[in-house]
JSON list of C-alpha atoms in Angstrom, two decimals:
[
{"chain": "A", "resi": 1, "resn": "UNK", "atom": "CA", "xyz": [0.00, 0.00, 0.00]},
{"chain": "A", "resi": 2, "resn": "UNK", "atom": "CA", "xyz": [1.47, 3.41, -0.73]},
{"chain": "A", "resi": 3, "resn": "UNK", "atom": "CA", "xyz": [1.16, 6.17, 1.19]},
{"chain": "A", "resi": 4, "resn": "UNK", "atom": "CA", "xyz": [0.05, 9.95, -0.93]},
{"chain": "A", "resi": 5, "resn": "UNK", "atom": "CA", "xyz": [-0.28, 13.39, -0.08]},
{"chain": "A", "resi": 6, "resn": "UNK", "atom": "CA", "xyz": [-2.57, 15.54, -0.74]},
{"chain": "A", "resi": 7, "resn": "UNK", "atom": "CA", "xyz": [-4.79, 18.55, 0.12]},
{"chain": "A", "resi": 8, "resn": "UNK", "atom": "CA", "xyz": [-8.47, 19.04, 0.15]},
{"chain": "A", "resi": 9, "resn": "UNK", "atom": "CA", "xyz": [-11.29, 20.03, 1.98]},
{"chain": "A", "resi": 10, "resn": "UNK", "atom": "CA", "xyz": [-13.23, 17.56, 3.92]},
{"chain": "A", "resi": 11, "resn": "UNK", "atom": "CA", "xyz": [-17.02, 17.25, 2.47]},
{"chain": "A", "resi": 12, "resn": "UNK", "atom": "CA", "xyz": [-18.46, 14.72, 5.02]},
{"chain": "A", "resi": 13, "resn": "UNK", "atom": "CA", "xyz": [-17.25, 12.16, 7.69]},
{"chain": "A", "resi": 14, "resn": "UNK", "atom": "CA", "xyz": [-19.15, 9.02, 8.98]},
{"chain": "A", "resi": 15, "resn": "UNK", "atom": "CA", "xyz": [-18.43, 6.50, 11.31]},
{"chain": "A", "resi": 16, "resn": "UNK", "atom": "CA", "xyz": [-19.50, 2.62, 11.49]},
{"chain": "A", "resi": 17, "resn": "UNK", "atom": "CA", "xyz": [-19.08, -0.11, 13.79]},
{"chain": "A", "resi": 18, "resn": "UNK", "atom": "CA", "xyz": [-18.19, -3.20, 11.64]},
{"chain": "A", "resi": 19, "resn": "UNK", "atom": "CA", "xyz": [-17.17, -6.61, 13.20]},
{"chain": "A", "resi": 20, "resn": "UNK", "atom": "CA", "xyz": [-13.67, -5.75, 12.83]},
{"chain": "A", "resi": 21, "resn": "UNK", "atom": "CA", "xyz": [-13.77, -2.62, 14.72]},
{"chain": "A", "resi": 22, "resn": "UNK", "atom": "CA", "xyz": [-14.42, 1.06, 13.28]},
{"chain": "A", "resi": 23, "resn": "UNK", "atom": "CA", "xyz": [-14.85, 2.37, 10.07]},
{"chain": "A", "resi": 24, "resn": "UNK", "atom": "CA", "xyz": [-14.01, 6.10, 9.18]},
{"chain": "A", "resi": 25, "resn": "UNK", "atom": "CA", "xyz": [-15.34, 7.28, 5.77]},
{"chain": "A", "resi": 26, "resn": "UNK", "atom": "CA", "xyz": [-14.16, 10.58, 4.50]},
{"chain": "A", "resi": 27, "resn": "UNK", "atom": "CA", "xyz": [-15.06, 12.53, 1.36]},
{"chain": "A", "resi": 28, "resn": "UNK", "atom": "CA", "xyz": [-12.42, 15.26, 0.36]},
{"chain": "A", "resi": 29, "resn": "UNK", "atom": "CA", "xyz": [-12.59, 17.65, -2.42]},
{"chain": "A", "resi": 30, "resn": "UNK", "atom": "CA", "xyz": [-9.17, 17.88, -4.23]},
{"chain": "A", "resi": 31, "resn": "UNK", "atom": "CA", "xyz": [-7.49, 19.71, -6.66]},
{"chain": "A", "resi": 32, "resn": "UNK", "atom": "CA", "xyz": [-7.67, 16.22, -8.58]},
{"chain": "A", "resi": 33, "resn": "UNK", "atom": "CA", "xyz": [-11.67, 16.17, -7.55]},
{"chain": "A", "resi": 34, "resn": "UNK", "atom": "CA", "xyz": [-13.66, 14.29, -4.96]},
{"chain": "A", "resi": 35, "resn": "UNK", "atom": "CA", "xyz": [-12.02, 11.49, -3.48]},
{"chain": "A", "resi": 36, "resn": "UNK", "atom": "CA", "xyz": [-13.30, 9.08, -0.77]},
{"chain": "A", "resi": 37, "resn": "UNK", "atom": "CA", "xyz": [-10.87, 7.91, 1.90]},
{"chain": "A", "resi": 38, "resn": "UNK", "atom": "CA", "xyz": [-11.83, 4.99, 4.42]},
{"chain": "A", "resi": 39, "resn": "UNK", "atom": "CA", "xyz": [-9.64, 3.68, 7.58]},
{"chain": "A", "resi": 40, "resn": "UNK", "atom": "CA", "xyz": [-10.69, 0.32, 8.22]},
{"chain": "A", "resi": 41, "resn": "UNK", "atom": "CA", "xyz": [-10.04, -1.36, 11.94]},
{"chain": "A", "resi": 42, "resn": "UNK", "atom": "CA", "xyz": [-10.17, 1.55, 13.75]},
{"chain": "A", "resi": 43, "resn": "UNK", "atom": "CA", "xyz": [-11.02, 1.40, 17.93]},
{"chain": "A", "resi": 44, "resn": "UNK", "atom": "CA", "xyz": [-13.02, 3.88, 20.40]},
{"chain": "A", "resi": 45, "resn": "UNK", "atom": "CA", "xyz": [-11.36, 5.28, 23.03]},
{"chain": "A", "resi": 46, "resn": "UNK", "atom": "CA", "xyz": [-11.61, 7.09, 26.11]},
{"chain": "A", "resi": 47, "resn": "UNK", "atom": "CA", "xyz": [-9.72, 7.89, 28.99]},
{"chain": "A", "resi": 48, "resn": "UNK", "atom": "CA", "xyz": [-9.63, 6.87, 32.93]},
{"chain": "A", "resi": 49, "resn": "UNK", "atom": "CA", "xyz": [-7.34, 7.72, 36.13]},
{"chain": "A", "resi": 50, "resn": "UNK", "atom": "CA", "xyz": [-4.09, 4.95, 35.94]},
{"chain": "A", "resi": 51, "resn": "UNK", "atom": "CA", "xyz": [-5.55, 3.99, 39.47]},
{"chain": "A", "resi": 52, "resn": "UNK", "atom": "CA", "xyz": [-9.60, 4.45, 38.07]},
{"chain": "A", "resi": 53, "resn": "UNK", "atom": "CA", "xyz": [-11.59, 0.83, 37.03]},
{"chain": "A", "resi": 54, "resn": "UNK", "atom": "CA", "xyz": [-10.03, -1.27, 35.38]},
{"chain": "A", "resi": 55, "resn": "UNK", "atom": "CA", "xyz": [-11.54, -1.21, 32.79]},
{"chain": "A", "resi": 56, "resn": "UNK", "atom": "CA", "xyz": [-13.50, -5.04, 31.88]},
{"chain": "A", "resi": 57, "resn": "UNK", "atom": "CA", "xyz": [-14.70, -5.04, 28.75]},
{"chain": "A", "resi": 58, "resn": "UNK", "atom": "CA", "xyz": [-12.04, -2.66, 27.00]},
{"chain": "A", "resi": 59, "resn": "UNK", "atom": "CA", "xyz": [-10.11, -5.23, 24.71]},
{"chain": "A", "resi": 60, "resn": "UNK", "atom": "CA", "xyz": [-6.67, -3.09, 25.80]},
{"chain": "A", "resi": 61, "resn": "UNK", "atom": "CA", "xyz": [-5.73, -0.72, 28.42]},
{"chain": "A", "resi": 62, "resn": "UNK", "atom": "CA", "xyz": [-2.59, 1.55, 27.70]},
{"chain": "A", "resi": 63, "resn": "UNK", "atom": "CA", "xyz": [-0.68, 3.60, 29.98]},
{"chain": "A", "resi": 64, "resn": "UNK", "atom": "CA", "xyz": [-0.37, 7.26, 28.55]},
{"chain": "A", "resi": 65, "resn": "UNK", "atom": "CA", "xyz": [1.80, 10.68, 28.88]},
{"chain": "A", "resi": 66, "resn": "UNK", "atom": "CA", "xyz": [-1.85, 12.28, 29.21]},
{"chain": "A", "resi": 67, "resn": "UNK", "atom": "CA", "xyz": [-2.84, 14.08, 32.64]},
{"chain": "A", "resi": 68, "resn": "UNK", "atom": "CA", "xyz": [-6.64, 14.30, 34.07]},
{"chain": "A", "resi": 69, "resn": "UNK", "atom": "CA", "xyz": [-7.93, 17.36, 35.02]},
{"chain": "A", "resi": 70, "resn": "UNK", "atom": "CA", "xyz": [-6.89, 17.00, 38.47]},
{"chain": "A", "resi": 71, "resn": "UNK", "atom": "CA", "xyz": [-3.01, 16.29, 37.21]},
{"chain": "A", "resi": 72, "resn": "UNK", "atom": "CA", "xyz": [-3.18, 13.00, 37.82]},
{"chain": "A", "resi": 73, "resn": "UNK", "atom": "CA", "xyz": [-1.88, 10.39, 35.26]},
{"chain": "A", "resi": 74, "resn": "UNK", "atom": "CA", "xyz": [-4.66, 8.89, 33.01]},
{"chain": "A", "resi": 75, "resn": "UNK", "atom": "CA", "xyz": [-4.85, 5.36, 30.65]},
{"chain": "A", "resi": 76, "resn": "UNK", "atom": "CA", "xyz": [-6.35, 4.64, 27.66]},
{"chain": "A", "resi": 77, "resn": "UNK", "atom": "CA", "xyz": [-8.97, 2.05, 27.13]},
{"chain": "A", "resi": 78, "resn": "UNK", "atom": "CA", "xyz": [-9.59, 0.94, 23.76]},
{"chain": "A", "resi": 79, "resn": "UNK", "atom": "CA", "xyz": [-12.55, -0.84, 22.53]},
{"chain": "A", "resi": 80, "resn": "UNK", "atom": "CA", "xyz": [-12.78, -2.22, 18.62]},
{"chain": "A", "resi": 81, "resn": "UNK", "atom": "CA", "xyz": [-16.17, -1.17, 18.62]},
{"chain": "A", "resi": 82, "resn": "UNK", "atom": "CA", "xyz": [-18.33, 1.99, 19.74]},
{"chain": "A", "resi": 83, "resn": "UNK", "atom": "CA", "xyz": [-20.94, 0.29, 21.04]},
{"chain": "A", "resi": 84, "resn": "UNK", "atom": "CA", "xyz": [-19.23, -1.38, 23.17]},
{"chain": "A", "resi": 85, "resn": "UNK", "atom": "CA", "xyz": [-17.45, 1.88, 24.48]},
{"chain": "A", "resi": 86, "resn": "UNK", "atom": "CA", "xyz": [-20.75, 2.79, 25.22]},
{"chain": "A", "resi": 87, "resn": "UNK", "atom": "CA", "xyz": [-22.13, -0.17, 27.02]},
{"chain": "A", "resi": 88, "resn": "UNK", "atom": "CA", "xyz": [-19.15, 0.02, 29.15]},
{"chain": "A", "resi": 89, "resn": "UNK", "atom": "CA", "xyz": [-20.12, 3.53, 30.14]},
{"chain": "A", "resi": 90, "resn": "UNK", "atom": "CA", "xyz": [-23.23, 2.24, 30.89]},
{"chain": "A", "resi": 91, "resn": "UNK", "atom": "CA", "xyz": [-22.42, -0.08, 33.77]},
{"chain": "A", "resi": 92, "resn": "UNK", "atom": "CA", "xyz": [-21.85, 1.32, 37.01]},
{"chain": "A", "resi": 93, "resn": "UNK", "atom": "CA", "xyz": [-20.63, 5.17, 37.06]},
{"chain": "A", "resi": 94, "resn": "UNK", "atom": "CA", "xyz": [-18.03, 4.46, 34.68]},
{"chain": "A", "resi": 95, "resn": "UNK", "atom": "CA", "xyz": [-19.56, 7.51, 32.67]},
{"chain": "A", "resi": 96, "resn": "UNK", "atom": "CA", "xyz": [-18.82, 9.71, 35.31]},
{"chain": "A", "resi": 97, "resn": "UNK", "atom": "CA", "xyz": [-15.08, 8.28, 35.98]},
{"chain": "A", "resi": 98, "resn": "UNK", "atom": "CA", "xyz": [-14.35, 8.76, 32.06]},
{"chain": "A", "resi": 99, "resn": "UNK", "atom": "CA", "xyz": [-12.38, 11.18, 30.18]},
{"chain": "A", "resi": 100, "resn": "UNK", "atom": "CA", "xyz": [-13.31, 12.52, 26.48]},
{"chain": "A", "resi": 101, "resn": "UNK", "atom": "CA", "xyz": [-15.70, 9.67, 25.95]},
{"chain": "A", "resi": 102, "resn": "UNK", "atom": "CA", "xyz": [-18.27, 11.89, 24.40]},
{"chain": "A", "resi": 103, "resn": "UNK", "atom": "CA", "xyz": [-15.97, 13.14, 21.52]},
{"chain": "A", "resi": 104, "resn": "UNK", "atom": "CA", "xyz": [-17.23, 11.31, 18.20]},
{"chain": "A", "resi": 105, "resn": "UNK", "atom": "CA", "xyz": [-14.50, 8.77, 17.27]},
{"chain": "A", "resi": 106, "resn": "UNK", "atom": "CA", "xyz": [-14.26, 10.22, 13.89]},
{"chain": "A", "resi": 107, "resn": "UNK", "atom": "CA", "xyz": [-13.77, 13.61, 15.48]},
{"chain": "A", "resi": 108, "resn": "UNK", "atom": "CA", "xyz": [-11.05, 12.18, 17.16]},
{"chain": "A", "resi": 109, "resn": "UNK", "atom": "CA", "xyz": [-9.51, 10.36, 14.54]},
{"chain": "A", "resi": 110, "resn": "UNK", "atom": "CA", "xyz": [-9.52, 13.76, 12.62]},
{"chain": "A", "resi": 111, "resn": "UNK", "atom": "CA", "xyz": [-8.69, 15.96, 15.82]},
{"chain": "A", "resi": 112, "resn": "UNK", "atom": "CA", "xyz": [-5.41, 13.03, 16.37]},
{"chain": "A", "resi": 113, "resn": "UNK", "atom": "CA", "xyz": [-3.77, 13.45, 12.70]},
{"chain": "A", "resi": 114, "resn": "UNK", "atom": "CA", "xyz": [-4.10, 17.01, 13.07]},
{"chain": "A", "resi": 115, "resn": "UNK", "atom": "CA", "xyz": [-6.50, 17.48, 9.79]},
{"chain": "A", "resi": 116, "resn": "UNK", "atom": "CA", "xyz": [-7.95, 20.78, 9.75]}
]
C-alpha cells in the first residue's frame, strides 16, 4: 500500500461499527476532484485515572503521557467497537469516571492526525 499526499477540503465524515472494529469514511474535495478515503479497523477510546476501574470489557488498556484534570496520570482504554465503548459507560458510574468519551470517534480520529 502506498502512502500519498494531498490537500483538500473535507465534504463529510461518517463512522461505522463493523465486526472488525471502526470504520471512518471521508469525502475530500481535491485539486484532482472528490475522493473518498476509508480507515478500516479503527477502535473507540476514552480515557480513565491509571488507578480508576479497570476497565473489563475494554479489549486493551494503555498507559499514557496524558494528565486528568486533576493532574493526575490517566490510561487509555480501547474498545474495537463503539458500542461497546458505550455499554461500558453504561455499567456502574463508569460515565462519570471517564475522560473525552463523548468526543465522536471520527472527530477524534480527525482531531489526532491534526487534519484541519
Amino acid at each position: 500500500m502506498s502512502v500519498q499526499s494531498t490537500t483538500g477540503y473535507l465534504l463529510q465524515r461518517q463512522w461505522r461499527d463493523t465486526d472488525q472494529g471502526l470504520r471512518y469514511t471521508l469525502w475530500v474535495q481535491t485539486p484532482e476532484g472528490p475522493a473518498r478515503l476509508q480507515f478500516n479497523q479503527q477502535q473507540a477510546v476514552c480515557f480513565v485515572s491509571r488507578d480508576g476501574p479497570v476497565g473489563a470489557g475494554a479489549d486493551e488498556r494503555r498507559a499514557s503521557q496524558l494528565r486528568g484534570p486533576d493532574g493526575a496520570a490517566v490510561d487509555a482504554l480501547y474498545f474495537r467497537q463503539q458500542r461497546q465503548l458505550e455499554d461500558w459507560l453504561s455499567r456502574e458510574d463508569h460515565r462519570s469516571m471517564a475522560f473525552e468519551a463523548d468526543i465522536k470517534p471520527v472527530e477524534r480520529f480527525l482531531m489526532e492526525r491534526f487534519i484541519q
